[in-house]
Amino acid sequence: VGLKLTALRPQVLHSSRPGTCLPTVLRMAAPSPAAETTMVVAQRSVDEAMDSVRSSMELMMERDARLHELQDKSSSLTDASNSFAQRARRLQWVYQWHYLRVRLLVFSLVLWLGLSYTFRHQLPVFFAATGIVLAAAFLADHYIVRRLRSAEPHHQGAYAALHAQV
């Protein structure tokens, strides 16, 4: 919306009857060439300023859009990072449990061999007790693995695969 400014010189006209309270009438005369040149220059500077403001507003809107885009990406990366950290902690705990299970299995096997030699004269009772202990250990392991799976239902496949390896 380009506004054109024109300079007009006012001329004062008085009423024809002296002593009356008629209002003074102003009539605008045609501008002089010097005033017209000044007005053209002023109009150009106003137009340039308006163009500058428009371009600044457009740049500011583009910057705002880019900032919102960056903020969305940052939020997405933060969520992914938190999810990754949570999965890493959970996986670390699963591997620690796996390592502990292997150590317990080796220790139990050595203990079982030692006790089987010690109780070699009462093997049927020893095998029955060993069966009960193995069933209890299996149930405890099954309970612990089930709790791990229920704690994070989205990633049950990793726990099942790890449990199947042992």
PDB file of C-alpha atoms in Angstrom:
ATOM      1  CA  VAL A   1       0.000   0.000   0.000  1.00  0.00           C
ATOM      2  CA  GLY A   2       2.066   2.881  -1.262  1.00  0.00           C
ATOM      3  CA  LEU A   3       0.946   6.231   0.074  1.00  0.00           C
ATOM      4  CA  LYS A   4       1.826   9.264  -1.988  1.00  0.00           C
ATOM      5  CA  LEU A   5       2.679  12.331  -0.003  1.00  0.00           C
ATOM      6  CA  THR A   6       2.111  15.665  -1.682  1.00  0.00           C
ATOM      7  CA  ALA A   7       3.073  19.006  -0.325  1.00  0.00           C
ATOM      8  CA  LEU A   8       0.547  21.731  -0.728  1.00  0.00           C
ATOM      9  CA  ARG A   9       0.971  25.265   0.455  1.00  0.00           C
ATOM     10  CA  PRO A  10      -2.067  26.491   2.293  1.00  0.00           C
ATOM     11  CA  GLN A  11      -3.518  29.870   1.429  1.00  0.00           C
ATOM     12  CA  VAL A  12      -5.803  31.588   3.858  1.00  0.00           C
ATOM     13  CA  LEU A  13      -8.985  33.111   2.511  1.00  0.00           C
ATOM     14  CA  HIS A  14     -10.989  35.428   4.700  1.00  0.00           C
ATOM     15  CA  SER A  15     -14.693  36.015   4.563  1.00  0.00           C
ATOM     16  CA  SER A  16     -15.958  38.832   2.456  1.00  0.00           C
ATOM     17  CA  ARG A  17     -17.759  40.522   5.290  1.00  0.00           C
ATOM     18  CA  PRO A  18     -15.646  42.026   8.010  1.00  0.00           C
ATOM     19  CA  GLY A  19     -16.839  41.527  11.525  1.00  0.00           C
ATOM     20  CA  THR A  20     -18.643  38.317  10.826  1.00  0.00           C
ATOM     21  CA  CYS A  21     -17.730  35.171  12.624  1.00  0.00           C
ATOM     22  CA  LEU A  22     -17.435  33.000   9.583  1.00  0.00           C
ATOM     23  CA  PRO A  23     -14.706  30.415   9.752  1.00  0.00           C
ATOM     24  CA  THR A  24     -11.490  30.923   7.922  1.00  0.00           C
ATOM     25  CA  VAL A  25     -11.248  28.780   4.789  1.00  0.00           C
ATOM     26  CA  LEU A  26      -7.969  27.197   3.783  1.00  0.00           C
ATOM     27  CA  ARG A  27      -7.355  26.465   0.142  1.00  0.00           C
ATOM     28  CA  MET A  28      -4.405  24.394  -0.977  1.00  0.00           C
ATOM     29  CA  ALA A  29      -2.328  25.746  -3.787  1.00  0.00           C
ATOM     30  CA  ALA A  30      -0.337  23.670  -6.266  1.00  0.00           C
ATOM     31  CA  PRO A  31       3.074  22.539  -4.976  1.00  0.00           C
ATOM     32  CA  SER A  32       6.239  24.185  -6.113  1.00  0.00           C
ATOM     33  CA  PRO A  33       8.783  22.107  -8.094  1.00  0.00           C
ATOM     34  CA  ALA A  34      11.307  22.159  -5.203  1.00  0.00           C
ATOM     35  CA  ALA A  35       8.690  20.880  -2.764  1.00  0.00           C
ATOM     36  CA  GLU A  36       7.677  18.217  -5.272  1.00  0.00           C
ATOM     37  CA  THR A  37      11.258  16.985  -5.544  1.00  0.00           C
ATOM     38  CA  THR A  38      11.534  16.874  -1.765  1.00  0.00           C
ATOM     39  CA  MET A  39       8.282  14.961  -1.568  1.00  0.00           C
ATOM     40  CA  VAL A  40       9.407  12.440  -4.182  1.00  0.00           C
ATOM     41  CA  VAL A  41      12.606  11.850  -2.235  1.00  0.00           C
ATOM     42  CA  ALA A  42      10.630  11.507   0.989  1.00  0.00           C
ATOM     43  CA  GLN A  43       8.184   9.113  -0.711  1.00  0.00           C
ATOM     44  CA  ARG A  44      11.085   6.987  -1.982  1.00  0.00           C
ATOM     45  CA  SER A  45      12.644   6.834   1.466  1.00  0.00           C
ATOM     46  CA  VAL A  46       9.280   5.856   2.982  1.00  0.00           C
ATOM     47  CA  ASP A  47       8.839   3.170   0.308  1.00  0.00           C
ATOM     48  CA  GLU A  48      12.351   1.874   0.962  1.00  0.00           C
ATOM     49  CA  ALA A  49      11.674   1.802   4.687  1.00  0.00           C
ATOM     50  CA  MET A  50       8.417  -0.090   4.119  1.00  0.00           C
ATOM     51  CA  ASP A  51      10.198  -2.596   1.856  1.00  0.00           C
ATOM     52  CA  SER A  52      12.882  -3.005   4.490  1.00  0.00           C
ATOM     53  CA  VAL A  53      10.261  -3.602   7.183  1.00  0.00           C
ATOM     54  CA  ARG A  54       8.444  -6.136   4.972  1.00  0.00           C
ATOM     55  CA  SER A  55      11.634  -8.040   4.210  1.00  0.00           C
ATOM     56  CA  SER A  56      12.586  -7.966   7.898  1.00  0.00           C
ATOM     57  CA  MET A  57       9.176  -9.355   8.809  1.00  0.00           C
ATOM     58  CA  GLU A  58       9.504 -12.124   6.209  1.00  0.00           C
ATOM     59  CA  LEU A  59      12.979 -13.018   7.466  1.00  0.00           C
ATOM     60  CA  MET A  60      11.715 -12.999  11.039  1.00  0.00           C
ATOM     61  CA  MET A  61       8.846 -15.340  10.115  1.00  0.00           C
ATOM     62  CA  GLU A  62      11.262 -17.685   8.312  1.00  0.00           C
ATOM     63  CA  ARG A  63      13.581 -17.617  11.320  1.00  0.00           C
ATOM     64  CA  ASP A  64      10.662 -18.367  13.628  1.00  0.00           C
ATOM     65  CA  ALA A  65       9.660 -21.334  11.460  1.00  0.00           C
ATOM     66  CA  ARG A  66      13.237 -22.646  11.480  1.00  0.00           C
ATOM     67  CA  LEU A  67      13.434 -22.215  15.259  1.00  0.00           C
ATOM     68  CA  HIS A  68      10.217 -24.201  15.721  1.00  0.00           C
ATOM     69  CA  GLU A  69      11.568 -26.875  13.399  1.00  0.00           C
ATOM     70  CA  LEU A  70      14.811 -27.039  15.379  1.00  0.00           C
ATOM     71  CA  GLN A  71      12.885 -27.180  18.638  1.00  0.00           C
ATOM     72  CA  ASP A  72      10.818 -30.103  17.337  1.00  0.00           C
ATOM     73  CA  LYS A  73      13.965 -31.913  16.216  1.00  0.00           C
ATOM     74  CA  SER A  74      15.609 -31.213  19.575  1.00  0.00           C
ATOM     75  CA  SER A  75      12.607 -32.635  21.433  1.00  0.00           C
ATOM     76  CA  SER A  76      12.660 -35.693  19.223  1.00  0.00           C
ATOM     77  CA  LEU A  77      16.372 -36.222  19.831  1.00  0.00           C
ATOM     78  CA  THR A  78      15.902 -35.766  23.578  1.00  0.00           C
ATOM     79  CA  ASP A  79      13.150 -38.385  23.609  1.00  0.00           C
ATOM     80  CA  ALA A  80      15.291 -40.772  21.566  1.00  0.00           C
ATOM     81  CA  SER A  81      18.249 -40.178  23.871  1.00  0.00           C
ATOM     82  CA  ASN A  82      16.183 -40.859  26.979  1.00  0.00           C
ATOM     83  CA  SER A  83      14.759 -44.002  25.423  1.00  0.00           C
ATOM     84  CA  PHE A  84      18.239 -45.161  24.430  1.00  0.00           C
ATOM     85  CA  ALA A  85      19.601 -44.526  27.935  1.00  0.00           C
ATOM     86  CA  GLN A  86      16.713 -46.441  29.494  1.00  0.00           C
ATOM     87  CA  ARG A  87      17.211 -49.378  27.123  1.00  0.00           C
ATOM     88  CA  ALA A  88      20.961 -49.341  27.764  1.00  0.00           C
ATOM     89  CA  ARG A  89      20.422 -49.511  31.535  1.00  0.00           C
ATOM     90  CA  ARG A  90      17.899 -52.311  31.122  1.00  0.00           C
ATOM     91  CA  LEU A  91      20.172 -54.243  28.760  1.00  0.00           C
ATOM     92  CA  GLN A  92      23.111 -53.796  31.126  1.00  0.00           C
ATOM     93  CA  TRP A  93      21.042 -55.256  33.938  1.00  0.00           C
ATOM     94  CA  VAL A  94      19.981 -58.187  31.708  1.00  0.00           C
ATOM     95  CA  TYR A  95      23.581 -58.963  30.804  1.00  0.00           C
ATOM     96  CA  GLN A  96      24.616 -58.726  34.436  1.00  0.00           C
ATOM     97  CA  TRP A  97      21.838 -61.191  35.299  1.00  0.00           C
ATOM     98  CA  HIS A  98      23.010 -63.457  32.470  1.00  0.00           C
ATOM     99  CA  TYR A  99      26.595 -63.317  33.750  1.00  0.00           C
ATOM    100  CA  LEU A 100      25.408 -64.067  37.294  1.00  0.00           C
ATOM    101  CA  ARG A 101      23.332 -67.006  36.059  1.00  0.00           C
ATOM    102  CA  VAL A 102      26.313 -68.518  34.261  1.00  0.00           C
ATOM    103  CA  ARG A 103      28.469 -68.146  37.371  1.00  0.00           C
ATOM    104  CA  LEU A 104      25.736 -69.668  39.538  1.00  0.00           C
ATOM    105  CA  LEU A 105      25.392 -72.557  37.093  1.00  0.00           C
ATOM    106  CA  VAL A 106      29.145 -73.296  37.153  1.00  0.00           C
ATOM    107  CA  PHE A 107      29.266 -72.991  40.953  1.00  0.00           C
ATOM    108  CA  SER A 108      26.199 -75.227  41.297  1.00  0.00           C
ATOM    109  CA  LEU A 109      27.705 -77.833  38.995  1.00  0.00           C
ATOM    110  CA  VAL A 110      30.961 -77.919  40.992  1.00  0.00           C
ATOM    111  CA  LEU A 111      28.994 -78.054  44.252  1.00  0.00           C
ATOM    112  CA  TRP A 112      26.747 -80.815  42.850  1.00  0.00           C
ATOM    113  CA  LEU A 113      29.752 -82.902  41.803  1.00  0.00           C
ATOM    114  CA  GLY A 114      31.330 -82.462  45.233  1.00  0.00           C
ATOM    115  CA  LEU A 115      28.113 -83.306  47.047  1.00  0.00           C
ATOM    116  CA  SER A 116      27.412 -86.293  44.776  1.00  0.00           C
ATOM    117  CA  TYR A 117      30.799 -87.707  45.740  1.00  0.00           C
ATOM    118  CA  THR A 118      30.095 -87.006  49.406  1.00  0.00           C
ATOM    119  CA  PHE A 119      26.629 -88.604  49.291  1.00  0.00           C
ATOM    120  CA  ARG A 120      27.551 -91.425  46.912  1.00  0.00           C
ATOM    121  CA  HIS A 121      26.033 -94.001  49.313  1.00  0.00           C
ATOM    122  CA  GLN A 122      22.665 -92.183  49.351  1.00  0.00           C
ATOM    123  CA  LEU A 123      22.318 -91.271  45.659  1.00  0.00           C
ATOM    124  CA  PRO A 124      18.522 -91.689  45.340  1.00  0.00           C
ATOM    125  CA  VAL A 125      17.905 -89.164  48.141  1.00  0.00           C
ATOM    126  CA  PHE A 126      20.593 -86.877  46.717  1.00  0.00           C
ATOM    127  CA  PHE A 127      19.038 -86.980  43.228  1.00  0.00           C
ATOM    128  CA  ALA A 128      15.574 -86.255  44.663  1.00  0.00           C
ATOM    129  CA  ALA A 129      16.932 -83.260  46.617  1.00  0.00           C
ATOM    130  CA  THR A 130      18.833 -82.096  43.522  1.00  0.00           C
ATOM    131  CA  GLY A 131      15.621 -82.272  41.468  1.00  0.00           C
ATOM    132  CA  ILE A 132      13.766 -80.157  44.016  1.00  0.00           C
ATOM    133  CA  VAL A 133      16.554 -77.591  44.122  1.00  0.00           C
ATOM    134  CA  LEU A 134      16.736 -77.446  40.293  1.00  0.00           C
ATOM    135  CA  ALA A 135      12.953 -76.973  40.044  1.00  0.00           C
ATOM    136  CA  ALA A 136      13.103 -74.135  42.590  1.00  0.00           C
ATOM    137  CA  ALA A 137      16.014 -72.516  40.717  1.00  0.00           C
ATOM    138  CA  PHE A 138      14.125 -72.813  37.415  1.00  0.00           C
ATOM    139  CA  LEU A 139      11.014 -71.220  38.913  1.00  0.00           C
ATOM    140  CA  ALA A 140      13.054 -68.391  40.447  1.00  0.00           C
ATOM    141  CA  ASP A 141      14.773 -67.738  37.129  1.00  0.00           C
ATOM    142  CA  HIS A 142      11.456 -67.868  35.297  1.00  0.00           C
ATOM    143  CA  TYR A 143       9.939 -65.384  37.788  1.00  0.00           C
ATOM    144  CA  ILE A 144      12.868 -62.953  37.424  1.00  0.00           C
ATOM    145  CA  VAL A 145      12.803 -63.093  33.624  1.00  0.00           C
ATOM    146  CA  ARG A 146       9.014 -62.591  33.636  1.00  0.00           C
ATOM    147  CA  ARG A 147       9.402 -59.494  35.828  1.00  0.00           C
ATOM    148  CA  LEU A 148      11.964 -58.134  33.379  1.00  0.00           C
ATOM    149  CA  ARG A 149       9.591 -58.693  30.489  1.00  0.00           C
ATOM    150  CA  SER A 150       6.643 -57.083  32.231  1.00  0.00           C
ATOM    151  CA  ALA A 151       8.730 -54.064  33.219  1.00  0.00           C
ATOM    152  CA  GLU A 152       9.310 -53.203  29.559  1.00  0.00           C
ATOM    153  CA  PRO A 153       6.686 -54.821  27.327  1.00  0.00           C
ATOM    154  CA  HIS A 154       7.952 -53.213  24.106  1.00  0.00           C
ATOM    155  CA  HIS A 155      11.240 -55.080  24.129  1.00  0.00           C
ATOM    156  CA  GLN A 156      10.323 -58.597  25.174  1.00  0.00           C
ATOM    157  CA  GLY A 157      12.102 -60.139  22.207  1.00  0.00           C
ATOM    158  CA  ALA A 158      15.550 -59.231  23.536  1.00  0.00           C
ATOM    159  CA  TYR A 159      14.838 -60.843  26.894  1.00  0.00           C
ATOM    160  CA  ALA A 160      13.350 -63.947  25.312  1.00  0.00           C
ATOM    161  CA  ALA A 161      16.367 -64.338  23.050  1.00  0.00           C
ATOM    162  CA  LEU A 162      18.745 -63.857  25.969  1.00  0.00           C
ATOM    163  CA  HIS A 163      16.794 -66.306  28.102  1.00  0.00           C
ATOM    164  CA  ALA A 164      16.804 -68.875  25.274  1.00  0.00           C
ATOM    165  CA  GLN A 165      20.611 -68.641  24.971  1.00  0.00           C
ATOM    166  CA  VAL A 166      21.208 -69.956  28.449  1.00  0.00           C
TER     167      VAL A 166
END
